[in-house]
PDB file of C-alpha atoms and ligand atoms in Angstrom:
ATOM      1  CA  MET A  29     -88.491  14.020 -66.458  1.00  0.00           C
ATOM      2  CA  GLU A  30     -90.964  16.798 -67.282  1.00  0.00           C
ATOM      3  CA  LYS A  31     -89.520  17.289 -70.773  1.00  0.00           C
ATOM      4  CA  LEU A  32     -89.458  13.571 -71.519  1.00  0.00           C
ATOM      5  CA  LEU A  33     -93.081  13.221 -70.482  1.00  0.00           C
ATOM      6  CA  THR A  34     -94.079  15.749 -73.152  1.00  0.00           C
ATOM      7  CA  LEU A  35     -92.835  13.420 -75.932  1.00  0.00           C
ATOM      8  CA  PRO A  36     -95.449  11.306 -77.725  1.00  0.00           C
ATOM      9  CA  GLY A  37     -95.684   7.777 -76.319  1.00  0.00           C
ATOM     10  CA  VAL A  38     -93.381   8.466 -73.388  1.00  0.00           C
ATOM     11  CA  ALA A  39     -94.737   7.743 -69.909  1.00  0.00           C
ATOM     12  CA  ARG A  40     -92.928   7.433 -66.582  1.00  0.00           C
ATOM     13  CA  LYS A  41     -91.614   3.910 -67.265  1.00  0.00           C
ATOM     14  CA  THR A  42     -89.795   4.917 -70.448  1.00  0.00           C
ATOM     15  CA  ALA A  43     -88.681   8.243 -68.962  1.00  0.00           C
ATOM     16  CA  ASN A  44     -87.208   6.439 -65.952  1.00  0.00           C
ATOM     17  CA  VAL A  45     -85.370   3.979 -68.217  1.00  0.00           C
ATOM     18  CA  VAL A  46     -83.855   6.842 -70.259  1.00  0.00           C
ATOM     19  CA  LEU A  47     -82.949   8.948 -67.231  1.00  0.00           C
ATOM     20  CA  GLY A  48     -81.592   6.060 -65.179  1.00  0.00           C
ATOM     21  CA  THR A  49     -79.857   3.871 -67.728  1.00  0.00           C
ATOM     22  CA  TRP A  50     -78.575   6.530 -70.122  1.00  0.00           C
ATOM     23  CA  PHE A  51     -78.111   9.617 -67.929  1.00  0.00           C
ATOM     24  CA  ARG A  52     -77.588   7.819 -64.572  1.00  0.00           C
ATOM     25  CA  LYS A  53     -80.218  10.060 -62.957  1.00  0.00           C
ATOM     26  CA  ALA A  54     -82.449   8.426 -60.356  1.00  0.00           C
ATOM     27  CA  GLU A  55     -85.693  10.338 -60.717  1.00  0.00           C
ATOM     28  CA  GLY A  56     -87.938   7.332 -60.127  1.00  0.00           C
ATOM     29  CA  VAL A  57     -88.155   3.552 -60.250  1.00  0.00           C
ATOM     30  CA  VAL A  58     -88.949   1.747 -63.505  1.00  0.00           C
ATOM     31  CA  VAL A  59     -92.168  -0.236 -63.092  1.00  0.00           C
ATOM     32  CA  ASP A  60     -92.615  -2.656 -65.977  1.00  0.00           C
ATOM     33  CA  THR A  61     -94.551  -5.921 -65.930  1.00  0.00           C
ATOM     34  CA  HIS A  62     -91.761  -7.747 -64.030  1.00  0.00           C
ATOM     35  CA  VAL A  63     -91.322  -5.060 -61.368  1.00  0.00           C
ATOM     36  CA  HIS A  64     -95.096  -4.884 -61.033  1.00  0.00           C
ATOM     37  CA  ARG A  65     -95.485  -8.651 -60.520  1.00  0.00           C
ATOM     38  CA  ILE A  66     -92.470  -9.236 -58.277  1.00  0.00           C
ATOM     39  CA  SER A  67     -93.048  -6.192 -56.077  1.00  0.00           C
ATOM     40  CA  ARG A  68     -96.464  -7.608 -55.290  1.00  0.00           C
ATOM     41  CA  ARG A  69     -95.176 -11.157 -54.791  1.00  0.00           C
ATOM     42  CA  LEU A  70     -92.544  -9.872 -52.355  1.00  0.00           C
ATOM     43  CA  GLU A  71     -95.105  -7.642 -50.622  1.00  0.00           C
ATOM     44  CA  LEU A  72     -93.204  -4.456 -51.395  1.00  0.00           C
ATOM     45  CA  THR A  73     -96.543  -3.021 -52.473  1.00  0.00           C
ATOM     46  CA  THR A  74    -100.220  -3.914 -52.364  1.00  0.00           C
ATOM     47  CA  ASN A  75    -101.055  -1.554 -55.204  1.00  0.00           C
ATOM     48  CA  ASP A  76    -101.889  -2.535 -58.761  1.00  0.00           C
ATOM     49  CA  ASP A  77    -101.414   0.828 -60.437  1.00  0.00           C
ATOM     50  CA  PRO A  78     -97.846   1.329 -61.766  1.00  0.00           C
ATOM     51  CA  GLN A  79     -97.597   4.922 -60.513  1.00  0.00           C
ATOM     52  CA  LYS A  80     -98.668   3.905 -57.009  1.00  0.00           C
ATOM     53  CA  ILE A  81     -96.274   0.951 -57.078  1.00  0.00           C
ATOM     54  CA  GLU A  82     -93.493   3.335 -58.072  1.00  0.00           C
ATOM     55  CA  GLN A  83     -94.337   5.632 -55.158  1.00  0.00           C
ATOM     56  CA  ASP A  84     -94.287   2.669 -52.745  1.00  0.00           C
ATOM     57  CA  LEU A  85     -90.916   1.506 -54.072  1.00  0.00           C
ATOM     58  CA  MET A  86     -89.466   5.023 -53.907  1.00  0.00           C
ATOM     59  CA  ARG A  87     -90.419   5.128 -50.219  1.00  0.00           C
ATOM     60  CA  ILE A  88     -88.712   1.860 -49.264  1.00  0.00           C
ATOM     61  CA  ILE A  89     -85.766   1.520 -51.690  1.00  0.00           C
ATOM     62  CA  PRO A  90     -82.818   3.878 -51.020  1.00  0.00           C
ATOM     63  CA  ARG A  91     -82.491   6.365 -53.870  1.00  0.00           C
ATOM     64  CA  ASP A  92     -78.976   5.252 -54.738  1.00  0.00           C
ATOM     65  CA  ARG A  93     -80.447   1.777 -55.461  1.00  0.00           C
ATOM     66  CA  TRP A  94     -83.386   2.823 -57.644  1.00  0.00           C
ATOM     67  CA  ILE A  95     -81.661   2.301 -61.008  1.00  0.00           C
ATOM     68  CA  LEU A  96     -80.001  -1.003 -60.131  1.00  0.00           C
ATOM     69  CA  PHE A  97     -83.106  -2.312 -58.331  1.00  0.00           C
ATOM     70  CA  SER A  98     -85.183  -2.137 -61.508  1.00  0.00           C
ATOM     71  CA  HIS A  99     -82.548  -3.937 -63.571  1.00  0.00           C
ATOM     72  CA  GLN A 100     -82.155  -6.632 -60.914  1.00  0.00           C
ATOM     73  CA  ILE A 101     -85.882  -7.223 -60.583  1.00  0.00           C
ATOM     74  CA  ILE A 102     -86.427  -7.267 -64.351  1.00  0.00           C
ATOM     75  CA  TRP A 103     -83.714  -9.933 -64.762  1.00  0.00           C
ATOM     76  CA  HIS A 104     -85.096 -11.879 -61.815  1.00  0.00           C
ATOM     77  CA  GLY A 105     -88.477 -11.801 -63.529  1.00  0.00           C
ATOM     78  CA  ARG A 106     -87.076 -12.984 -66.844  1.00  0.00           C
ATOM     79  CA  ARG A 107     -84.991 -15.824 -65.442  1.00  0.00           C
ATOM     80  CA  VAL A 108     -86.540 -17.020 -62.172  1.00  0.00           C
ATOM     81  CA  CYS A 109     -89.719 -15.305 -61.005  1.00  0.00           C
ATOM     82  CA  ILE A 110     -91.541 -15.763 -64.279  1.00  0.00           C
ATOM     83  CA  ALA A 111     -95.219 -14.932 -64.516  1.00  0.00           C
ATOM     84  CA  ARG A 112     -96.951 -18.268 -64.965  1.00  0.00           C
ATOM     85  CA  LYS A 113     -94.753 -20.757 -63.118  1.00  0.00           C
ATOM     86  CA  PRO A 114     -92.056 -19.082 -61.018  1.00  0.00           C
ATOM     87  CA  LYS A 115     -88.938 -21.187 -60.428  1.00  0.00           C
ATOM     88  CA  CYS A 116     -89.118 -20.890 -56.663  1.00  0.00           C
ATOM     89  CA  VAL A 117     -86.811 -23.861 -56.153  1.00  0.00           C
ATOM     90  CA  ASP A 118     -84.008 -21.781 -57.761  1.00  0.00           C
ATOM     91  CA  CYS A 119     -84.898 -18.491 -56.081  1.00  0.00           C
ATOM     92  CA  PRO A 120     -82.510 -16.880 -53.576  1.00  0.00           C
ATOM     93  CA  LEU A 121     -85.438 -14.918 -52.124  1.00  0.00           C
ATOM     94  CA  GLU A 122     -87.571 -17.968 -51.467  1.00  0.00           C
ATOM     95  CA  ASN A 123     -87.351 -17.885 -47.679  1.00  0.00           C
ATOM     96  CA  ILE A 124     -88.651 -14.307 -47.503  1.00  0.00           C
ATOM     97  CA  CYS A 125     -91.345 -14.680 -50.145  1.00  0.00           C
ATOM     98  CA  HIS A 126     -94.959 -15.365 -49.233  1.00  0.00           C
ATOM     99  CA  ALA A 127     -96.464 -15.142 -52.700  1.00  0.00           C
ATOM    100  CA  ALA A 128     -99.705 -17.075 -53.033  1.00  0.00           C
ATOM    101  CA  ASP A 129     -98.600 -18.637 -56.334  1.00  0.00           C
ATOM    102  CA  LYS A 130     -95.250 -20.025 -55.201  1.00  0.00           C
ATOM    103  CA  THR A 131     -94.368 -23.342 -56.806  1.00  0.00           C
ATOM    104  CA  TRP A 132     -92.020 -24.643 -54.107  1.00  0.00           C
ATOM    105  CA  SER A 133     -91.192 -23.648 -50.571  1.00  0.00           C
ATOM    106  CA  THR A 134     -89.136 -24.316 -47.477  1.00  0.00           C
ATOM    107  CA  VAL A 135     -91.433 -22.056 -45.489  1.00  0.00           C
ATOM    108  CA  ASP A 136     -93.986 -23.931 -43.367  1.00  0.00           C
ATOM    109  CA  MET A 137     -96.895 -21.736 -44.342  1.00  0.00           C
ATOM    110  CA  HIS A 138     -96.303 -22.647 -48.007  1.00  0.00           C
ATOM    111  CA  LYS A 139     -95.636 -26.366 -47.564  1.00  0.00           C
ATOM    112  CA  ASN A 140     -98.397 -27.250 -50.010  1.00  0.00           C
ATOM    113  CA  ALA A 141     -96.727 -25.332 -52.850  1.00  0.00           C
ATOM    114  CA  LYS A 142     -96.440 -27.684 -55.829  1.00  0.00           C
ATOM    115  CA  ALA A 143     -93.853 -27.520 -58.612  1.00  0.00           C
TER     116      ALA A 143
HETATM  117  S1  SF4 B  27     -89.989 -17.554 -54.252  1.00  0.00           S
HETATM  118 FE1  SF4 B  27     -90.982 -17.834 -56.229  1.00  0.00          FE
HETATM  119  S2  SF4 B  27     -92.639 -16.332 -56.306  1.00  0.00           S
HETATM  120 FE2  SF4 B  27     -91.233 -15.720 -54.648  1.00  0.00          FE
HETATM  121  S3  SF4 B  27     -89.796 -14.252 -55.596  1.00  0.00           S
HETATM  122 FE3  SF4 B  27     -88.876 -16.296 -55.727  1.00  0.00          FE
HETATM  123  S4  SF4 B  27     -89.490 -17.129 -57.749  1.00  0.00           S
HETATM  124 FE4  SF4 B  27     -90.841 -15.372 -57.255  1.00  0.00          FE
END
């Protein structure tokens, strides 16, 4: 990690991708725009700063899941929990999600969510 961070243009996100995906070393959790958005929607963090979000995720996600977690959340963000109009009707996490911008819900407190 320390050596990667000395390279021009490389910050923790890129270093975590290289270490996790190429070297299979879990030194941190990748926080890109999808992980940022979905971690907040799922209340895994209340922070807005990527480094603080990463610290929150590292506290609650078991280390042996850090690499896979990022890939799963990034794909979830590309396919279902998209930024502008999440496809909540297709989401397997819908019943545990209390995001303010949900578009559909089975949960009473979100019954006014509109697709
Ligand atoms: S229910 Fe909607 S907002 Fe919540 S995680 Fe699923 S797609 Fe995202």
